[in-house]
GROMACS .gro file of C-alpha atoms in nm:
model
  223
    1MET     CA    1  -2.822  13.682   7.466
    2GLY     CA    2  -2.453  13.775   7.483
    3ALA     CA    3  -2.310  14.084   7.646
    4ASP     CA    4  -2.233  14.246   7.308
    5ALA     CA    5  -2.590  14.200   7.187
    6ARG     CA    6  -2.728  14.348   7.510
    7HIS     CA    7  -2.491  14.644   7.475
    8ASP     CA    8  -2.606  14.702   7.115
    9GLN     CA    9  -2.972  14.696   7.222
   10THR     CA   10  -2.905  14.937   7.510
   11ARG     CA   11  -2.709  15.175   7.285
   12THR     CA   12  -2.981  15.169   7.019
   13ALA     CA   13  -3.246  15.252   7.280
   14MET     CA   14  -3.032  15.537   7.413
   15ASP     CA   15  -2.986  15.676   7.061
   16ARG     CA   16  -3.361  15.663   6.997
   17ASP     CA   17  -3.426  15.850   7.321
   18PHE     CA   18  -3.165  16.112   7.227
   19TRP     CA   19  -3.332  16.196   6.897
   20HIS     CA   20  -3.688  16.178   7.030
   21ARG     CA   21  -3.587  16.423   7.303
   22LYS     CA   22  -3.426  16.662   7.053
   23TRP     CA   23  -3.743  16.684   6.848
   24ALA     CA   24  -3.973  16.699   7.150
   25ILE     CA   25  -3.798  17.007   7.291
   26ASN     CA   26  -3.734  17.155   6.945
   27GLU     CA   27  -3.357  17.142   6.995
   28ILE     CA   28  -3.290  17.095   6.625
   29GLY     CA   29  -2.988  17.309   6.546
   30PHE     CA   30  -2.893  17.034   6.299
   31HIS     CA   31  -3.191  17.132   6.081
   32GLU     CA   32  -3.056  17.341   5.795
   33ARG     CA   33  -3.261  17.638   5.673
   34ALA     CA   34  -3.183  17.578   5.307
   35ALA     CA   35  -3.116  17.286   5.076
   36SER     CA   36  -2.759  17.163   5.096
   37PRO     CA   37  -2.540  17.346   4.841
   38LEU     CA   38  -2.325  17.033   4.816
   39MET     CA   39  -2.628  16.823   4.724
   40VAL     CA   40  -2.742  17.077   4.467
   41ALA     CA   41  -2.391  17.093   4.318
   42HIS     CA   42  -2.324  16.720   4.298
   43ILE     CA   43  -2.651  16.528   4.271
   44GLY     CA   44  -2.619  16.542   3.893
   45ARG     CA   45  -2.336  16.290   3.926
   46LEU     CA   46  -2.602  16.028   4.001
   47ASN     CA   47  -2.732  16.068   3.642
   48LEU     CA   48  -3.094  16.045   3.751
   49ALA     CA   49  -3.378  16.068   3.502
   50PRO     CA   50  -3.680  16.287   3.580
   51GLY     CA   51  -3.915  16.102   3.813
   52SER     CA   52  -3.640  15.890   3.967
   53ARG     CA   53  -3.703  15.780   4.324
   54VAL     CA   54  -3.444  15.900   4.577
   55PHE     CA   55  -3.420  15.748   4.925
   56VAL     CA   56  -3.314  15.984   5.206
   57PRO     CA   57  -3.237  15.798   5.533
   58LEU     CA   58  -3.294  15.977   5.865
   59CYS     CA   59  -3.445  16.262   5.667
   60GLY     CA   60  -3.601  16.471   5.946
   61LYS     CA   61  -3.792  16.759   5.787
   62SER     CA   62  -3.498  16.854   5.567
   63LEU     CA   63  -3.541  17.117   5.299
   64ASP     CA   64  -3.336  16.885   5.080
   65LEU     CA   65  -3.659  16.689   5.034
   66HIS     CA   66  -3.842  17.005   4.923
   67TRP     CA   67  -3.567  17.067   4.666
   68LEU     CA   68  -3.573  16.712   4.533
   69LEU     CA   69  -3.950  16.725   4.489
   70SER     CA   70  -3.928  17.064   4.319
   71GLU     CA   71  -3.678  16.917   4.071
   72GLY     CA   72  -3.925  16.645   3.969
   73PHE     CA   73  -3.785  16.356   4.169
   74ARG     CA   74  -3.991  16.119   4.378
   75VAL     CA   75  -3.877  16.093   4.739
   76ALA     CA   76  -3.873  15.815   4.995
   77GLY     CA   77  -3.742  15.869   5.345
   78ALA     CA   78  -3.698  15.708   5.683
   79GLU     CA   79  -3.719  15.908   6.004
   80LEU     CA   80  -3.738  15.811   6.370
   81SER     CA   81  -3.941  16.109   6.490
   82ARG     CA   82  -4.309  16.142   6.406
   83ILE     CA   83  -4.288  16.507   6.515
   84ALA     CA   84  -4.035  16.573   6.239
   85VAL     CA   85  -4.248  16.399   5.977
   86ASP     CA   86  -4.566  16.581   6.078
   87GLN     CA   87  -4.376  16.908   6.044
   88LEU     CA   88  -4.231  16.802   5.708
   89PHE     CA   89  -4.573  16.742   5.555
   90ALA     CA   90  -4.711  17.062   5.709
   91ASP     CA   91  -4.421  17.257   5.558
   92LEU     CA   92  -4.486  17.094   5.221
   93GLY     CA   93  -4.855  17.180   5.244
   94LEU     CA   94  -4.949  16.814   5.200
   95THR     CA   95  -5.200  16.600   5.388
   96PRO     CA   96  -5.061  16.247   5.392
   97GLU     CA   97  -5.234  15.915   5.409
   98VAL     CA   98  -5.099  15.738   5.719
   99HIS     CA   99  -5.113  15.368   5.789
  100GLN     CA  100  -4.927  15.110   5.995
  101THR     CA  101  -4.675  14.891   5.812
  102GLY     CA  102  -4.533  14.638   6.056
  103GLU     CA  103  -4.350  14.837   6.323
  104LEU     CA  104  -4.345  15.152   6.109
  105LEU     CA  105  -4.590  15.424   6.014
  106HIS     CA  106  -4.609  15.494   5.642
  107TYR     CA  107  -4.685  15.855   5.549
  108ARG     CA  108  -4.778  15.887   5.183
  109ALA     CA  109  -4.869  16.171   4.948
  110ARG     CA  110  -4.806  16.247   4.583
  111ASN     CA  111  -4.443  16.158   4.498
  112ILE     CA  112  -4.338  16.112   4.862
  113ASP     CA  113  -4.329  15.819   5.107
  114ILE     CA  114  -4.184  15.856   5.456
  115PHE     CA  115  -4.149  15.561   5.694
  116VAL     CA  116  -4.156  15.661   6.060
  117GLY     CA  117  -3.970  15.449   6.312
  118ASP     CA  118  -3.643  15.259   6.343
  119ILE     CA  119  -3.473  15.237   6.002
  120PHE     CA  120  -3.354  14.888   6.094
  121CYS     CA  121  -3.720  14.780   6.090
  122LEU     CA  122  -3.754  14.893   5.726
  123ASP     CA  123  -3.702  14.625   5.463
  124GLY     CA  124  -3.660  14.644   5.089
  125GLU     CA  125  -4.006  14.509   5.011
  126THR     CA  126  -4.170  14.778   5.224
  127LEU     CA  127  -3.948  15.055   5.090
  128GLY     CA  128  -3.988  14.951   4.727
  129PRO     CA  129  -3.739  15.012   4.445
  130VAL     CA  130  -3.521  15.323   4.463
  131ASP     CA  131  -3.294  15.469   4.197
  132ALA     CA  132  -3.048  15.638   4.431
  133VAL     CA  133  -2.967  15.717   4.795
  134TYR     CA  134  -2.883  16.062   4.927
  135ASP     CA  135  -2.725  16.044   5.273
  136ARG     CA  136  -2.631  16.373   5.437
  137ALA     CA  137  -2.764  16.318   5.788
  138ALA     CA  138  -2.771  15.945   5.861
  139PHE     CA  139  -2.419  15.799   5.848
  140VAL     CA  140  -2.277  16.099   6.037
  141ALA     CA  141  -2.550  16.077   6.303
  142LEU     CA  142  -2.467  15.726   6.417
  143PRO     CA  143  -2.195  15.629   6.667
  144GLN     CA  144  -1.913  15.414   6.536
  145ALA     CA  145  -2.055  15.097   6.691
  146MET     CA  146  -2.369  15.133   6.477
  147ARG     CA  147  -2.222  15.252   6.148
  148ALA     CA  148  -2.110  14.910   6.024
  149ARG     CA  149  -2.459  14.767   6.079
  150TYR     CA  150  -2.617  15.071   5.917
  151ALA     CA  151  -2.395  15.059   5.607
  152THR     CA  152  -2.473  14.691   5.552
  153HIS     CA  153  -2.845  14.746   5.608
  154LEU     CA  154  -2.861  15.047   5.376
  155THR     CA  155  -2.674  14.868   5.098
  156GLN     CA  156  -2.918  14.577   5.114
  157LEU     CA  157  -3.223  14.797   5.167
  158ALA     CA  158  -3.158  15.007   4.856
  159GLY     CA  159  -3.044  14.717   4.639
  160ARG     CA  160  -2.699  14.873   4.596
  161ALA     CA  161  -2.849  15.178   4.429
  162PRO     CA  162  -2.586  15.451   4.376
  163GLN     CA  163  -2.535  15.693   4.663
  164LEU     CA  164  -2.437  16.052   4.721
  165LEU     CA  165  -2.284  16.053   5.070
  166ILE     CA  166  -2.177  16.363   5.263
  167CYS     CA  167  -1.955  16.329   5.572
  168TYR     CA  168  -1.808  16.570   5.825
  169GLN     CA  169  -1.439  16.546   5.906
  170TYR     CA  170  -1.287  16.716   6.212
  171ASP     CA  171  -1.083  16.638   6.522
  172GLN     CA  172  -1.327  16.413   6.711
  173SER     CA  173  -1.149  16.485   7.040
  174LEU     CA  174  -1.279  16.842   7.023
  175MET     CA  175  -1.648  16.745   7.035
  176ASP     CA  176  -1.868  16.448   7.104
  177GLY     CA  177  -2.097  16.370   6.813
  178PRO     CA  178  -2.342  16.370   6.659
  179PRO     CA  179  -2.258  16.459   6.393
  180PHE     CA  180  -1.953  16.237   6.410
  181SER     CA  181  -1.628  16.276   6.220
  182ILE     CA  182  -1.591  16.010   5.952
  183GLY     CA  183  -1.259  15.974   5.776
  184ASP     CA  184  -1.192  15.853   5.424
  185ASP     CA  185  -1.065  15.519   5.554
  186GLU     CA  186  -1.393  15.444   5.727
  187VAL     CA  187  -1.599  15.524   5.417
  188THR     CA  188  -1.379  15.279   5.225
  189GLN     CA  189  -1.407  15.019   5.501
  190ARG     CA  190  -1.786  15.038   5.523
  191TYR     CA  191  -1.872  15.069   5.154
  192GLY     CA  192  -1.570  14.969   4.945
  193HIS     CA  193  -1.677  14.604   4.920
  194ALA     CA  194  -2.009  14.697   4.757
  195TYR     CA  195  -1.933  15.013   4.557
  196ALA     CA  196  -1.672  15.190   4.351
  197LEU     CA  197  -1.597  15.503   4.554
  198THR     CA  198  -1.518  15.847   4.417
  199LEU     CA  199  -1.432  16.139   4.644
  200LEU     CA  200  -1.592  16.429   4.458
  201THR     CA  201  -1.479  16.717   4.678
  202LYS     CA  202  -1.378  16.833   5.022
  203THR     CA  203  -1.481  17.179   5.132
  204ASP     CA  204  -1.415  17.375   5.450
  205VAL     CA  205  -1.712  17.442   5.674
  206ALA     CA  206  -1.756  17.819   5.663
  207GLY     CA  207  -1.661  17.973   5.996
  208GLY     CA  208  -1.557  17.638   6.138
  209PHE     CA  209  -1.777  17.370   6.291
  210LYS     CA  210  -2.036  17.545   6.507
  211GLY     CA  211  -1.795  17.840   6.502
  212ARG     CA  212  -1.557  17.651   6.730
  213PHE     CA  213  -1.297  17.461   6.527
  214PRO     CA  214  -1.201  17.374   6.168
  215ALA     CA  215  -1.398  17.109   5.983
  216THR     CA  216  -1.455  16.993   5.628
  217GLU     CA  217  -1.737  16.821   5.443
  218ALA     CA  218  -1.645  16.538   5.210
  219VAL     CA  219  -1.878  16.442   4.926
  220TRP     CA  220  -1.862  16.084   4.802
  221LEU     CA  221  -2.015  15.915   4.499
  222LEU     CA  222  -2.083  15.544   4.552
  223GLN     CA  223  -2.160  15.345   4.238
   0.00000   0.00000   0.00000
């Protein structure tokens, strides 16, 4: 194994430990207390029929999933932390069926499937067909060294289904991620070969990022 491969494995293990620790000590300031207004405003651009299946990578226990279900969509998700997924189903008032699928745990209830473990262990056959991807918390959560691999994996995993992608943009020198700042050029670099990209909007983060410095959120449509 080469030095680069060993570095990638070490970094991946460190990232897993980071997120497991966050959930274990309930340090989850990244968990929003309402569905994303940007998702609500722009998900119609995906032109989804009722009952469409939406994949949400690194979904946590996001209230975005509650909103999608309430709007009649079916939801699939991938999440590293079993704590987060247990809390998600408790919040939804659902008792899931749980079984092992390869290296992942598959939580299943009516209209929802969540795969617990490393998203890179999830394949298209296990996930099943999806009509769209909604990515608010995955691409921005990964360090730059992992984002190229993730973008390629997600594109293959979802069969190039259209995506609604939300990214933060700010002066990265002011804060270590996550969430990381992702510029327009990187979105084009990672996804432009597989999708037609449309920048739907950029909006200022109210009060600045964590109240400390200016930031924007960019909403992209990938088709």
